[in-house]
Amino acid sequence: MLYLVGLGLSDETDITVKGLEVVKKASRVYLEAYTSILLVDKSVLETYYGRPVIVADREMVESDSDAILHDAQNVDVAFLVVGDPFGATTHTDIVLRARELHIPVRTVPNASIMSGIGAAGLQLYNFGQTVSMVFFTDNWRPASFYDRIKENRDIGLHTLVLLDIKVKEQSLENMARGRKIYEPPRYMTVGTCAQQMLEVEEEKGLGAYGPESLAIGAARVGGKTEKFVAGTLKELCEADDVLGPPLHSLVLLGRRTHELEHDFVREFAVDRENWDRIWKAEYQGKH
C-alpha cells in the first residue's frame, strides 16, 4: 500500500494518530520537501516517529517516482506531505503512477492552510479561488493570479494567496552548466507579495484591488507563534518585521465581509481607525 499522510501545519505533533500508526509500521517513509515545510527539522520528525525519514525533493517526486513506489505492491510505503496530501496538485501524479502499477493507495488527511486560515477570523465559505504568488525576476513577472483575484472580488469573495518558496533551486548558470549546486532556501514574505500585487495592479489598471484594499498577513498558521496582521495592502508592504519568520500567506478581503468577520479581524489591524474607516466606506453592507 502507498499511504499519503498529511502532517498538518506546524510541527511533529500535528500528525494524526492514524497517520502516526501508518508511519510506525511502514517499510519506508518519505517526506515531500518542496511544496511546503514544517517548522521543525527532519531530525525532529525522526526522533518523534522512531523511524528514519527519506527526504523526497521535487526531482525525485516528479522524475523518479518509481524509486518511491518500489515494491509497494508488497510492503507499505508512507509518503508524508506537509498540510493535507492533496493541498498541492503535484501529489495526484504519484497516485496516478501508483494506479498504473496496480498499487493500492490510501490517504490520511490533515489540516492545511486552506482550512487553517480560518483562524484569521474569516468565514471559509466566503473564500473564492485560491491563487499563488511567485518571486518576480527582472524578466519574469507572471500575473495570471490577477484575473482570478478580480473574479473573486467581482462577486465579493475573499482570496487566499499562497506565497512562493524556493527549496533546492539551481541558478540559471548552474542549471545550464549541469552543476548540482543549489541556491539557499528562500521564502516569500507578505511584504514582498503585497508589493508585487500593487505593481501588477499598476500595470493592469483594472481595479481588482489597490493600495487601500484591506488584507490580512498570516505567518506560521497553526504553530505556537502564529501571527496575523491586518491592514491595507500598502500597510502590509511594511509588516514583515511584525509577522516574523516564514511561512507567510496573505488574504485579500472580499466586499461581502460580514460584521462578525470585521469585528474579529480588526483586532489584528495595524491601524484600527484606518481599518474601520475603509471597511465602512468600501466593505460594509456590500453583500
Tab-separated table of C-alpha atoms in Angstrom, residues 23-286:
chain	number	residue	atom	x	y	z
A	23	VAL	CA	4.440	5.746	9.733
A	24	LYS	CA	5.478	3.383	12.505
A	25	LYS	CA	4.628	0.246	10.523
A	26	ALA	CA	5.722	1.352	7.036
A	27	SER	CA	8.777	-0.213	5.413
A	28	ARG	CA	9.922	3.168	4.062
A	29	VAL	CA	8.979	6.711	4.998
A	30	TYR	CA	9.411	9.635	2.574
A	31	LEU	CA	8.979	13.341	3.326
A	32	GLU	CA	7.924	15.560	0.427
A	33	ALA	CA	10.041	18.670	0.935
A	34	TYR	CA	9.335	21.288	-1.705
A	35	THR	CA	5.656	22.359	-1.825
A	36	SER	CA	5.776	23.445	1.826
A	37	ILE	CA	7.807	22.998	5.014
A	38	LEU	CA	7.154	22.176	8.634
A	39	LEU	CA	8.505	24.493	11.311
A	40	VAL	CA	10.823	21.753	12.608
A	41	ASP	CA	13.741	19.832	11.067
A	42	LYS	CA	13.585	16.312	9.671
A	43	SER	CA	15.632	15.056	12.636
A	44	VAL	CA	12.828	16.115	14.997
A	45	LEU	CA	10.358	14.055	12.964
A	46	GLU	CA	12.666	11.043	13.035
A	47	THR	CA	13.025	11.243	16.809
A	48	TYR	CA	9.267	11.549	17.322
A	49	TYR	CA	8.375	8.799	14.838
A	50	GLY	CA	11.217	6.499	15.856
A	51	ARG	CA	11.890	5.928	12.154
A	52	PRO	CA	14.352	7.196	9.529
A	53	VAL	CA	12.796	9.631	7.072
A	54	ILE	CA	13.941	9.952	3.443
A	55	VAL	CA	13.647	13.473	2.021
A	56	ALA	CA	11.917	13.413	-1.372
A	57	ASP	CA	12.746	16.567	-3.302
A	58	ARG	CA	10.970	17.810	-6.433
A	59	GLU	CA	13.344	15.930	-8.737
A	60	MET	CA	12.669	12.608	-7.033
A	61	VAL	CA	8.899	13.013	-6.828
A	62	GLU	CA	8.429	14.263	-10.388
A	63	SER	CA	11.154	12.304	-12.198
A	64	ASP	CA	11.916	9.237	-10.108
A	65	SER	CA	8.610	8.278	-8.506
A	66	ASP	CA	9.373	4.607	-9.268
A	67	ALA	CA	12.004	4.685	-6.512
A	68	ILE	CA	9.344	5.768	-4.032
A	69	LEU	CA	6.856	3.185	-5.304
A	70	HIS	CA	9.372	0.337	-5.479
A	71	ASP	CA	7.831	-2.906	-4.143
A	72	ALA	CA	4.815	-1.015	-2.741
A	73	GLN	CA	2.660	-3.887	-4.035
A	74	ASN	CA	4.173	-5.991	-1.258
A	75	VAL	CA	5.145	-3.550	1.516
A	76	ASP	CA	3.721	-0.357	2.985
A	77	VAL	CA	5.286	2.932	1.884
A	78	ALA	CA	4.431	6.203	3.658
A	79	PHE	CA	4.663	9.448	1.697
A	80	LEU	CA	4.471	12.380	4.115
A	81	VAL	CA	3.078	15.726	2.954
A	82	VAL	CA	3.069	18.966	4.940
A	83	GLY	CA	-0.536	20.075	5.426
A	84	ASP	CA	-3.014	17.854	3.592
A	85	PRO	CA	-1.881	15.307	0.974
A	86	PHE	CA	-3.913	16.907	-1.806
A	87	GLY	CA	-3.260	20.534	-0.915
A	88	ALA	CA	-0.858	20.579	-3.898
A	89	THR	CA	-1.786	19.084	-7.264
A	90	THR	CA	1.688	17.536	-7.529
A	91	HIS	CA	0.572	14.606	-5.451
A	92	THR	CA	-2.089	13.461	-7.883
A	93	ASP	CA	0.778	12.455	-10.194
A	94	ILE	CA	2.214	9.894	-7.800
A	95	VAL	CA	-1.262	8.450	-7.192
A	96	LEU	CA	-1.848	8.049	-10.930
A	97	ARG	CA	1.552	6.361	-11.273
A	98	ALA	CA	0.680	4.008	-8.411
A	99	ARG	CA	-2.592	3.102	-10.127
A	100	GLU	CA	-0.692	2.237	-13.310
A	101	LEU	CA	1.416	-0.152	-11.243
A	102	HIS	CA	-1.700	-1.583	-9.507
A	103	ILE	CA	-0.512	-0.341	-6.123
A	104	PRO	CA	-3.333	0.330	-3.635
A	105	VAL	CA	-3.411	3.893	-2.315
A	106	ARG	CA	-4.848	5.270	0.906
A	107	THR	CA	-4.956	8.876	2.119
A	108	VAL	CA	-4.685	10.128	5.695
A	109	PRO	CA	-5.967	13.749	5.654
A	110	ASN	CA	-4.846	16.576	7.930
A	111	ALA	CA	-5.207	20.332	8.331
A	112	SER	CA	-3.906	22.549	5.534
A	113	ILE	CA	-3.534	26.283	5.040
A	114	MET	CA	-6.833	26.111	3.118
A	115	SER	CA	-8.666	25.341	6.359
A	116	GLY	CA	-6.174	26.735	8.876
A	117	ILE	CA	-6.548	30.266	7.506
A	118	GLY	CA	-9.956	30.348	9.182
A	119	ALA	CA	-8.066	31.281	12.370
A	120	ALA	CA	-7.714	34.766	10.869
A	121	GLY	CA	-11.422	35.216	11.541
A	122	LEU	CA	-12.826	34.989	8.024
A	123	GLN	CA	-15.565	32.507	7.173
A	124	LEU	CA	-14.225	29.799	4.891
A	125	TYR	CA	-17.330	29.665	2.726
A	126	ASN	CA	-16.746	33.320	1.808
A	127	PHE	CA	-13.474	32.447	0.035
A	128	GLY	CA	-13.190	32.238	-3.732
A	129	GLN	CA	-10.387	30.787	-5.848
A	130	THR	CA	-7.008	30.359	-4.166
A	131	VAL	CA	-4.038	31.828	-6.058
A	132	SER	CA	-0.257	31.566	-5.842
A	133	MET	CA	2.337	34.338	-5.941
A	134	VAL	CA	5.841	33.578	-7.197
A	135	PHE	CA	9.023	35.628	-6.834
A	136	PHE	CA	9.309	38.112	-9.694
A	137	THR	CA	12.579	38.376	-11.602
A	138	ASP	CA	13.866	41.032	-13.977
A	139	ASN	CA	12.418	39.232	-16.984
A	140	TRP	CA	9.678	37.027	-15.492
A	141	ARG	CA	6.647	38.602	-13.831
A	142	PRO	CA	3.727	36.175	-14.202
A	143	ALA	CA	0.388	37.808	-13.442
A	144	SER	CA	-2.122	35.003	-14.010
A	145	PHE	CA	-3.209	35.397	-10.379
A	146	TYR	CA	-4.651	38.834	-11.178
A	147	ASP	CA	-7.648	37.660	-13.216
A	148	ARG	CA	-8.634	35.128	-10.572
A	149	ILE	CA	-8.466	37.742	-7.831
A	150	LYS	CA	-10.604	40.073	-9.950
A	151	GLU	CA	-13.186	37.321	-10.456
A	152	ASN	CA	-13.301	36.738	-6.695
A	153	ARG	CA	-13.542	40.459	-5.958
A	154	ASP	CA	-16.283	40.981	-8.560
A	155	ILE	CA	-18.554	38.632	-6.581
A	156	GLY	CA	-17.353	39.843	-3.189
A	157	LEU	CA	-15.290	36.850	-2.091
A	158	HIS	CA	-12.010	36.685	-0.160
A	159	THR	CA	-8.848	35.444	-1.885
A	160	LEU	CA	-6.200	33.310	-0.207
A	161	VAL	CA	-2.779	33.991	-1.737
A	162	LEU	CA	-0.170	31.262	-1.225
A	163	LEU	CA	3.392	32.562	-1.250
A	164	ASP	CA	6.357	31.146	-3.129
A	165	ILE	CA	9.049	29.032	-1.521
A	166	LYS	CA	12.325	28.157	-3.219
A	167	VAL	CA	13.925	24.987	-1.889
A	168	LYS	CA	16.796	23.202	-3.658
A	169	GLU	CA	16.655	25.558	-6.651
A	170	GLN	CA	19.502	25.986	-9.124
A	171	SER	CA	20.671	29.259	-10.614
A	172	LEU	CA	20.242	29.552	-14.392
A	173	GLU	CA	24.020	29.392	-14.825
A	174	ASN	CA	24.421	26.234	-12.758
A	175	MET	CA	21.425	24.664	-14.473
A	176	ALA	CA	22.868	25.460	-17.913
A	177	ARG	CA	26.256	24.012	-16.950
A	178	GLY	CA	24.670	20.925	-15.386
A	179	ARG	CA	26.162	21.679	-11.980
A	180	LYS	CA	24.287	20.236	-9.000
A	181	ILE	CA	24.777	23.401	-6.962
A	182	TYR	CA	21.697	24.741	-5.215
A	183	GLU	CA	20.712	28.185	-4.022
A	184	PRO	CA	19.934	28.835	-0.330
A	185	PRO	CA	16.223	28.379	0.523
A	186	ARG	CA	14.046	31.474	0.048
A	187	TYR	CA	10.580	32.077	1.447
A	188	MET	CA	8.375	34.895	0.182
A	189	THR	CA	7.095	37.336	2.786
A	190	VAL	CA	3.757	39.134	2.972
A	191	GLY	CA	5.576	42.413	2.278
A	192	THR	CA	7.030	41.112	-0.978
A	193	CYS	CA	3.703	39.640	-2.011
A	194	ALA	CA	1.798	42.867	-1.316
A	195	GLN	CA	4.375	44.933	-3.206
A	196	GLN	CA	4.243	42.639	-6.249
A	197	MET	CA	0.448	42.716	-6.216
A	198	LEU	CA	0.457	46.524	-6.275
A	199	GLU	CA	2.978	46.540	-9.137
A	200	VAL	CA	0.715	44.286	-11.192
A	201	GLU	CA	-2.370	46.402	-10.424
A	202	GLU	CA	-0.468	49.464	-11.619
A	203	GLU	CA	0.333	47.647	-14.867
A	204	LYS	CA	-3.159	46.194	-15.391
A	205	GLY	CA	-5.191	49.107	-14.083
A	206	LEU	CA	-8.457	47.138	-13.943
A	207	GLY	CA	-9.208	47.880	-10.289
A	208	ALA	CA	-9.100	44.344	-8.922
A	209	TYR	CA	-7.601	45.859	-5.768
A	210	GLY	CA	-5.417	48.805	-4.807
A	211	PRO	CA	-3.169	50.278	-2.109
A	212	GLU	CA	-6.221	50.857	0.144
A	213	SER	CA	-7.648	47.335	-0.276
A	214	LEU	CA	-7.933	45.522	3.046
A	215	ALA	CA	-5.908	42.368	3.572
A	216	ILE	CA	-4.550	40.053	6.254
A	217	GLY	CA	-0.976	38.839	6.515
A	218	ALA	CA	-0.610	35.443	8.179
A	219	ALA	CA	2.556	33.792	9.499
A	220	ARG	CA	3.200	30.261	10.803
A	221	VAL	CA	-0.504	29.390	10.817
A	222	GLY	CA	-1.231	26.559	13.228
A	223	GLY	CA	2.066	26.971	15.062
A	224	LYS	CA	2.837	28.157	18.578
A	225	THR	CA	3.982	31.536	17.210
A	226	GLU	CA	1.073	32.027	14.802
A	227	LYS	CA	0.686	35.695	13.879
A	228	PHE	CA	-1.868	37.760	11.942
A	229	VAL	CA	-1.566	41.386	10.849
A	230	ALA	CA	-4.425	43.224	9.138
A	231	GLY	CA	-4.245	46.411	7.129
A	232	THR	CA	-4.256	47.856	3.647
A	233	LEU	CA	-2.005	46.331	1.017
A	234	LYS	CA	0.148	49.435	1.322
A	235	GLU	CA	0.463	48.929	5.091
A	236	LEU	CA	1.252	45.231	4.679
A	237	CYS	CA	4.203	46.097	2.446
A	238	GLU	CA	5.908	47.166	5.698
A	239	ALA	CA	4.561	44.416	8.000
A	240	ASP	CA	7.302	41.785	7.718
A	241	ASP	CA	9.061	42.706	10.957
A	242	VAL	CA	5.813	42.290	12.870
A	243	LEU	CA	4.925	38.993	11.188
A	244	GLY	CA	8.360	37.463	11.709
A	245	PRO	CA	9.812	34.294	10.141
A	246	PRO	CA	8.166	32.095	7.438
A	247	LEU	CA	5.881	30.631	6.322
A	248	HIS	CA	3.677	33.552	5.252
A	249	SER	CA	0.309	33.764	3.484
A	250	LEU	CA	-1.947	36.666	2.546
A	251	VAL	CA	-5.715	37.091	2.332
A	252	LEU	CA	-7.344	39.837	0.304
A	253	LEU	CA	-10.752	40.710	1.744
A	254	GLY	CA	-13.868	40.472	-0.382
A	255	ARG	CA	-16.577	43.111	-0.176
A	256	ARG	CA	-19.085	40.633	1.236
A	257	THR	CA	-17.228	40.731	4.547
A	258	HIS	CA	-19.666	40.155	7.416
A	259	GLU	CA	-19.683	42.345	10.522
A	260	LEU	CA	-18.598	39.370	12.638
A	261	GLU	CA	-15.600	38.904	10.367
A	262	HIS	CA	-14.774	42.602	10.665
A	263	ASP	CA	-15.010	42.549	14.470
A	264	PHE	CA	-12.710	39.525	14.661
A	265	VAL	CA	-10.105	40.781	12.184
A	266	ARG	CA	-9.860	44.383	13.405
A	267	GLU	CA	-8.023	43.108	16.493
A	268	PHE	CA	-5.097	42.361	14.144
A	269	ALA	CA	-5.185	45.773	12.446
A	270	VAL	CA	-2.035	47.874	12.151
A	271	ASP	CA	-4.205	50.994	12.378
A	272	ARG	CA	-7.701	50.251	13.674
A	273	GLU	CA	-9.074	53.695	12.883
A	274	ASN	CA	-7.916	53.404	9.278
A	275	TRP	CA	-9.227	49.823	9.081
A	276	ASP	CA	-12.674	50.912	10.341
A	277	ARG	CA	-12.775	53.908	8.001
A	278	ILE	CA	-12.048	51.871	4.882
A	279	TRP	CA	-14.315	48.999	5.906
A	280	LYS	CA	-17.275	51.330	6.462
A	281	ALA	CA	-16.688	53.100	3.150
A	282	GLU	CA	-15.862	50.140	0.921
A	283	TYR	CA	-17.000	46.902	2.554
A	284	GLN	CA	-19.887	47.415	4.991
A	285	GLY	CA	-23.173	46.226	3.564
A	286	LYS	CA	-21.622	45.210	0.205
